[in-house]
Amino acid sequence: METARKLFAGPVTFLKSAPGLEFLPPADVPEVAFAGRSNVGKSSLLNALTNRNSLARTSNTPGRTQELNFFDVGEPLRMRLVDMPGYGFAEAPKDIVRKWRFLVNDFLRGRATLKRALVLIDSRHGVKDVDREVMEMLDKAAVSYRLVLTKADKIKASALQEVQDATSAEARKHGAAHPDIIATSSEKGGGIAELRAAVLEAIL
Ligand code: GDP
């Protein structure tokens, strides 16, 4: 955990946004990608993970360009974080959803340096059908992934245990998912050290 803390205490810099596969940075360092429904708390979690206030910008709005955002971690460069576009807008236009699916699927299937994905799940809501679709995409692309609960401070400890158990049961149904769930709170800092360790473990 100390090594993981040090990794994220060093330089973390925004590298680029890729609205399409032709804009991807070279596949030259190990990458860990973050995915989740819009508003799940992904930007907040990326900021907490890297100890920054505004590295990742909050909430894409529906219809906004769907992009993969890349962040370089470490000096010398050790790894890259990939912020995947949020999904599951109720009112998202069909062509946006299609574009999202193509971009994400092509990235997941074709990115040799992608070591793991973290799929964020809101503690209050648990795994939804849109999350299951993404989990299936990851299973099919053979990208190993972990489910991470967000906003753990928003529910009681007993409810958190229940959602953790249900989420773990869900993970066990999926070939590429890790059965252990990390519960986090960007607000209170809970689970962040564990998440850092999970990211580091993925690239070793
Ligand atoms: P994104 O759309 O997935 O990037 O989500 P954001 O990071 O923008 O978070 C969505 C909303 O949830 C914002 O109002 C955040 O302040 C709030 N939020 C995010 N993480 C936490 C958390 O750990 N605890 C609490 N209480 N609120 C959170």
mmCIF file of C-alpha atoms and ligand atoms in Angstrom:
data_model
loop_
_atom_site.group_PDB
_atom_site.id
_atom_site.type_symbol
_atom_site.label_atom_id
_atom_site.label_comp_id
_atom_site.label_asym_id
_atom_site.label_seq_id
_atom_site.Cartn_x
_atom_site.Cartn_y
_atom_site.Cartn_z
ATOM 1 C CA MET A 1 0.000 0.000 0.000
ATOM 2 C CA GLU A 2 2.909 2.328 0.720
ATOM 3 C CA THR A 3 4.323 1.762 -2.789
ATOM 4 C CA ALA A 4 0.882 2.480 -4.219
ATOM 5 C CA ARG A 5 0.561 5.666 -2.159
ATOM 6 C CA LYS A 6 3.949 6.840 -3.424
ATOM 7 C CA LEU A 7 3.030 6.140 -7.041
ATOM 8 C CA PHE A 8 0.051 8.485 -6.875
ATOM 9 C CA ALA A 9 1.821 11.045 -4.707
ATOM 10 C CA GLY A 10 4.204 11.634 -7.654
ATOM 11 C CA PRO A 11 3.352 13.413 -10.899
ATOM 12 C CA VAL A 12 -0.001 12.697 -12.541
ATOM 13 C CA THR A 13 -0.683 14.669 -15.691
ATOM 14 C CA PHE A 14 -3.432 14.846 -18.260
ATOM 15 C CA LEU A 15 -2.045 13.478 -21.531
ATOM 16 C CA LYS A 16 -4.874 13.685 -24.048
ATOM 17 C CA SER A 17 -8.506 13.084 -24.957
ATOM 18 C CA ALA A 18 -9.255 10.572 -27.682
ATOM 19 C CA PRO A 19 -12.665 10.968 -29.338
ATOM 20 C CA GLY A 20 -11.810 8.057 -31.675
ATOM 21 C CA LEU A 21 -9.321 5.228 -31.935
ATOM 22 C CA GLU A 22 -7.151 7.183 -34.361
ATOM 23 C CA PHE A 23 -6.354 9.595 -31.523
ATOM 24 C CA LEU A 24 -5.128 7.049 -28.982
ATOM 25 C CA PRO A 25 -1.679 7.604 -27.474
ATOM 26 C CA PRO A 26 0.917 4.938 -28.315
ATOM 27 C CA ALA A 27 0.356 1.672 -26.456
ATOM 28 C CA ASP A 28 3.674 1.831 -24.624
ATOM 29 C CA VAL A 29 2.856 1.629 -20.893
ATOM 30 C CA PRO A 30 0.417 -0.445 -18.829
ATOM 31 C CA GLU A 31 -3.042 1.072 -18.498
ATOM 32 C CA VAL A 32 -5.929 0.775 -16.042
ATOM 33 C CA ALA A 33 -9.326 2.032 -17.194
ATOM 34 C CA PHE A 34 -12.206 3.436 -15.131
ATOM 35 C CA ALA A 35 -15.782 2.939 -16.293
ATOM 36 C CA GLY A 36 -19.164 3.707 -14.785
ATOM 37 C CA ARG A 37 -22.599 5.193 -15.274
ATOM 38 C CA SER A 38 -22.643 8.936 -15.525
ATOM 39 C CA ASN A 39 -22.824 10.525 -12.091
ATOM 40 C CA VAL A 40 -21.479 7.370 -10.393
ATOM 41 C CA GLY A 41 -18.661 9.467 -8.916
ATOM 42 C CA LYS A 42 -15.907 8.549 -11.402
ATOM 43 C CA SER A 43 -14.323 11.993 -11.620
ATOM 44 C CA SER A 44 -14.386 12.368 -7.845
ATOM 45 C CA LEU A 45 -12.789 8.946 -7.449
ATOM 46 C CA LEU A 46 -10.031 9.668 -9.987
ATOM 47 C CA ASN A 47 -9.299 12.890 -8.138
ATOM 48 C CA ALA A 48 -9.229 11.106 -4.760
ATOM 49 C CA LEU A 49 -7.050 8.319 -6.160
ATOM 50 C CA THR A 50 -4.486 10.785 -7.449
ATOM 51 C CA ASN A 51 -4.822 13.245 -4.585
ATOM 52 C CA ARG A 52 -5.823 16.052 -6.936
ATOM 53 C CA ASN A 53 -8.735 18.402 -6.754
ATOM 54 C CA SER A 54 -9.603 18.759 -10.389
ATOM 55 C CA LEU A 55 -7.634 16.310 -12.507
ATOM 56 C CA ALA A 56 -10.756 14.698 -13.912
ATOM 57 C CA ARG A 57 -13.607 17.018 -14.761
ATOM 58 C CA THR A 58 -16.998 16.166 -13.376
ATOM 59 C CA SER A 59 -20.009 14.867 -15.216
ATOM 60 C CA ASN A 60 -20.219 14.630 -18.972
ATOM 61 C CA THR A 61 -23.538 15.934 -20.154
ATOM 62 C CA PRO A 62 -25.610 13.823 -22.547
ATOM 63 C CA GLY A 63 -24.736 14.578 -26.119
ATOM 64 C CA ARG A 64 -21.310 15.890 -25.250
ATOM 65 C CA THR A 65 -18.457 14.340 -27.216
ATOM 66 C CA GLN A 66 -17.628 10.910 -25.924
ATOM 67 C CA GLU A 67 -13.928 10.662 -25.257
ATOM 68 C CA LEU A 68 -11.344 8.473 -23.612
ATOM 69 C CA ASN A 69 -9.143 10.613 -21.363
ATOM 70 C CA PHE A 70 -5.572 9.531 -20.652
ATOM 71 C CA PHE A 71 -3.494 10.487 -17.612
ATOM 72 C CA ASP A 72 0.214 9.743 -17.248
ATOM 73 C CA VAL A 73 1.289 8.555 -13.816
ATOM 74 C CA GLY A 74 4.843 8.613 -12.439
ATOM 75 C CA GLU A 75 8.132 10.143 -13.414
ATOM 76 C CA PRO A 76 9.633 8.218 -15.099
ATOM 77 C CA LEU A 77 6.317 7.184 -16.647
ATOM 78 C CA ARG A 78 4.960 4.099 -14.865
ATOM 79 C CA MET A 79 1.390 3.735 -16.085
ATOM 80 C CA ARG A 80 -1.634 5.434 -17.576
ATOM 81 C CA LEU A 81 -5.110 5.909 -16.170
ATOM 82 C CA VAL A 82 -7.900 5.854 -18.723
ATOM 83 C CA ASP A 83 -11.108 7.701 -17.895
ATOM 84 C CA MET A 84 -13.767 6.091 -20.052
ATOM 85 C CA PRO A 85 -16.849 8.055 -21.087
ATOM 86 C CA GLY A 86 -19.787 7.656 -18.680
ATOM 87 C CA TYR A 87 -22.734 5.552 -19.826
ATOM 88 C CA GLY A 88 -26.379 5.050 -19.018
ATOM 89 C CA PHE A 89 -27.911 8.472 -19.583
ATOM 90 C CA ALA A 90 -31.655 7.839 -19.590
ATOM 91 C CA GLU A 91 -32.195 10.427 -22.290
ATOM 92 C CA ALA A 92 -29.075 9.773 -24.394
ATOM 93 C CA PRO A 93 -29.739 9.929 -28.144
ATOM 94 C CA LYS A 94 -29.389 6.551 -29.894
ATOM 95 C CA ASP A 95 -26.463 7.592 -32.077
ATOM 96 C CA ILE A 96 -24.499 8.713 -28.994
ATOM 97 C CA VAL A 97 -25.097 5.332 -27.359
ATOM 98 C CA ARG A 98 -23.974 3.580 -30.566
ATOM 99 C CA LYS A 99 -20.833 5.712 -30.779
ATOM 100 C CA TRP A 100 -20.056 4.971 -27.136
ATOM 101 C CA ARG A 101 -20.412 1.245 -27.721
ATOM 102 C CA PHE A 102 -18.146 1.232 -30.785
ATOM 103 C CA LEU A 103 -15.462 3.388 -29.179
ATOM 104 C CA VAL A 104 -15.379 1.447 -25.917
ATOM 105 C CA ASN A 105 -15.650 -1.986 -27.506
ATOM 106 C CA ASP A 106 -12.886 -1.298 -30.019
ATOM 107 C CA PHE A 107 -10.681 0.092 -27.280
ATOM 108 C CA LEU A 108 -11.273 -2.859 -24.940
ATOM 109 C CA ARG A 109 -10.687 -5.424 -27.667
ATOM 110 C CA GLY A 110 -7.701 -3.837 -29.311
ATOM 111 C CA ARG A 111 -5.651 -2.320 -26.495
ATOM 112 C CA ALA A 112 -2.778 -4.680 -25.722
ATOM 113 C CA THR A 113 -1.516 -2.518 -22.836
ATOM 114 C CA LEU A 114 -4.859 -2.415 -21.014
ATOM 115 C CA LYS A 115 -4.219 -4.465 -17.882
ATOM 116 C CA ARG A 116 -7.479 -4.049 -16.007
ATOM 117 C CA ALA A 117 -10.713 -2.116 -15.834
ATOM 118 C CA LEU A 118 -12.446 -0.841 -12.723
ATOM 119 C CA VAL A 119 -16.203 -0.669 -13.076
ATOM 120 C CA LEU A 120 -17.724 1.769 -10.620
ATOM 121 C CA ILE A 121 -21.081 1.061 -9.031
ATOM 122 C CA ASP A 122 -23.034 3.535 -6.897
ATOM 123 C CA SER A 123 -23.455 1.990 -3.407
ATOM 124 C CA ARG A 124 -27.020 3.251 -3.255
ATOM 125 C CA HIS A 125 -28.081 1.630 -6.522
ATOM 126 C CA GLY A 126 -26.047 -1.566 -6.926
ATOM 127 C CA VAL A 127 -25.447 -3.236 -10.300
ATOM 128 C CA LYS A 128 -27.900 -2.142 -13.007
ATOM 129 C CA ASP A 129 -28.601 -3.648 -16.436
ATOM 130 C CA VAL A 130 -26.384 -1.062 -18.166
ATOM 131 C CA ASP A 131 -23.541 -2.116 -15.851
ATOM 132 C CA ARG A 132 -24.177 -5.773 -16.745
ATOM 133 C CA GLU A 133 -23.881 -4.873 -20.439
ATOM 134 C CA VAL A 134 -20.497 -3.298 -19.806
ATOM 135 C CA MET A 135 -19.425 -6.296 -17.729
ATOM 136 C CA GLU A 136 -20.376 -8.555 -20.634
ATOM 137 C CA MET A 137 -18.350 -6.397 -23.015
ATOM 138 C CA LEU A 138 -15.362 -6.821 -20.702
ATOM 139 C CA ASP A 139 -15.917 -10.584 -20.388
ATOM 140 C CA LYS A 140 -16.019 -10.916 -24.179
ATOM 141 C CA ALA A 141 -12.969 -8.707 -24.649
ATOM 142 C CA ALA A 142 -11.181 -10.788 -21.961
ATOM 143 C CA VAL A 143 -10.214 -7.696 -19.987
ATOM 144 C CA SER A 144 -10.016 -8.518 -16.283
ATOM 145 C CA TYR A 145 -11.932 -6.129 -14.083
ATOM 146 C CA ARG A 146 -13.001 -5.293 -10.558
ATOM 147 C CA LEU A 147 -16.194 -3.742 -9.320
ATOM 148 C CA VAL A 148 -15.739 -0.718 -7.088
ATOM 149 C CA LEU A 149 -18.558 0.708 -4.997
ATOM 150 C CA THR A 150 -18.653 4.504 -4.817
ATOM 151 C CA LYS A 151 -20.240 6.964 -2.354
ATOM 152 C CA ALA A 152 -20.052 4.415 0.476
ATOM 153 C CA ASP A 153 -20.547 7.285 2.957
ATOM 154 C CA LYS A 154 -24.079 7.771 1.661
ATOM 155 C CA ILE A 155 -25.484 4.569 3.153
ATOM 156 C CA LYS A 156 -25.381 2.814 6.542
ATOM 157 C CA ALA A 157 -22.704 0.208 7.275
ATOM 158 C CA SER A 158 -25.290 -2.612 7.302
ATOM 159 C CA ALA A 159 -26.688 -1.549 3.908
ATOM 160 C CA LEU A 160 -23.149 -1.252 2.548
ATOM 161 C CA GLN A 161 -22.395 -4.819 3.628
ATOM 162 C CA GLU A 162 -25.543 -5.987 1.848
ATOM 163 C CA VAL A 163 -24.742 -4.198 -1.401
ATOM 164 C CA GLN A 164 -21.161 -5.442 -1.186
ATOM 165 C CA ASP A 165 -22.392 -9.046 -0.887
ATOM 166 C CA ALA A 166 -24.908 -8.615 -3.727
ATOM 167 C CA THR A 167 -22.251 -7.007 -5.930
ATOM 168 C CA SER A 168 -19.808 -9.785 -5.193
ATOM 169 C CA ALA A 169 -22.476 -12.376 -6.089
ATOM 170 C CA GLU A 170 -22.979 -10.493 -9.370
ATOM 171 C CA ALA A 171 -19.220 -10.469 -10.040
ATOM 172 C CA ARG A 172 -19.046 -14.241 -9.572
ATOM 173 C CA LYS A 173 -21.400 -14.681 -12.530
ATOM 174 C CA HIS A 174 -18.864 -13.020 -14.834
ATOM 175 C CA GLY A 175 -15.799 -14.738 -16.199
ATOM 176 C CA ALA A 176 -13.422 -11.783 -16.169
ATOM 177 C CA ALA A 177 -14.550 -10.161 -12.896
ATOM 178 C CA HIS A 178 -12.635 -10.288 -9.615
ATOM 179 C CA PRO A 179 -14.943 -11.539 -6.827
ATOM 180 C CA ASP A 180 -13.735 -9.059 -4.178
ATOM 181 C CA ILE A 181 -15.436 -5.689 -4.150
ATOM 182 C CA ILE A 182 -13.748 -2.476 -3.033
ATOM 183 C CA ALA A 183 -16.035 -0.014 -1.262
ATOM 184 C CA THR A 184 -14.887 3.589 -1.560
ATOM 185 C CA SER A 185 -15.832 7.090 -0.534
ATOM 186 C CA SER A 186 -14.127 9.956 -2.347
ATOM 187 C CA GLU A 187 -15.717 12.256 0.170
ATOM 188 C CA LYS A 188 -14.409 10.536 3.330
ATOM 189 C CA GLY A 189 -11.391 8.752 1.857
ATOM 190 C CA GLY A 190 -12.563 5.235 2.719
ATOM 191 C CA GLY A 191 -11.186 2.489 0.464
ATOM 192 C CA ILE A 192 -8.923 4.847 -1.492
ATOM 193 C CA ALA A 193 -5.677 3.257 -0.250
ATOM 194 C CA GLU A 194 -7.084 -0.154 -1.159
ATOM 195 C CA LEU A 195 -8.056 1.119 -4.606
ATOM 196 C CA ARG A 196 -4.543 2.488 -5.167
ATOM 197 C CA ALA A 197 -3.135 -0.905 -4.217
ATOM 198 C CA ALA A 198 -5.541 -2.604 -6.656
ATOM 199 C CA VAL A 199 -4.405 -0.303 -9.467
ATOM 200 C CA LEU A 200 -0.746 -0.945 -8.701
ATOM 201 C CA GLU A 201 -1.327 -4.687 -8.497
ATOM 202 C CA ALA A 202 -2.873 -4.611 -11.968
ATOM 203 C CA ILE A 203 0.250 -3.214 -13.600
ATOM 204 C CA LEU A 204 2.904 -5.273 -11.822
HETATM 205 P P1 GDP B 1 -19.101 11.289 -12.622
HETATM 206 O O1 GDP B 1 -20.183 11.807 -13.487
HETATM 207 O O2 GDP B 1 -19.136 9.791 -12.556
HETATM 208 O O3 GDP B 1 -17.743 11.818 -12.952
HETATM 209 O O4 GDP B 1 -19.464 11.714 -11.106
HETATM 210 P P2 GDP B 1 -18.918 12.933 -10.233
HETATM 211 O O5 GDP B 1 -17.552 12.610 -9.696
HETATM 212 O O6 GDP B 1 -19.111 14.177 -10.964
HETATM 213 O O7 GDP B 1 -19.913 12.826 -8.979
HETATM 214 C C1 GDP B 1 -21.314 12.960 -9.147
HETATM 215 C C2 GDP B 1 -21.900 13.557 -7.879
HETATM 216 O O8 GDP B 1 -21.718 12.669 -6.777
HETATM 217 C C3 GDP B 1 -21.249 14.867 -7.466
HETATM 218 O O9 GDP B 1 -22.236 15.710 -6.952
HETATM 219 C C4 GDP B 1 -20.272 14.455 -6.362
HETATM 220 O O10 GDP B 1 -20.032 15.478 -5.420
HETATM 221 C C5 GDP B 1 -20.997 13.286 -5.720
HETATM 222 N N1 GDP B 1 -20.040 12.311 -5.156
HETATM 223 C C6 GDP B 1 -19.028 11.708 -5.816
HETATM 224 N N2 GDP B 1 -18.360 10.873 -4.999
HETATM 225 C C7 GDP B 1 -18.939 10.972 -3.774
HETATM 226 C C8 GDP B 1 -18.693 10.340 -2.500
HETATM 227 O O11 GDP B 1 -17.788 9.522 -2.305
HETATM 228 N N3 GDP B 1 -19.545 10.681 -1.486
HETATM 229 C C9 GDP B 1 -20.566 11.547 -1.646
HETATM 230 N N4 GDP B 1 -21.336 11.798 -0.588
HETATM 231 N N5 GDP B 1 -20.816 12.164 -2.818
HETATM 232 C C10 GDP B 1 -20.024 11.876 -3.873
#
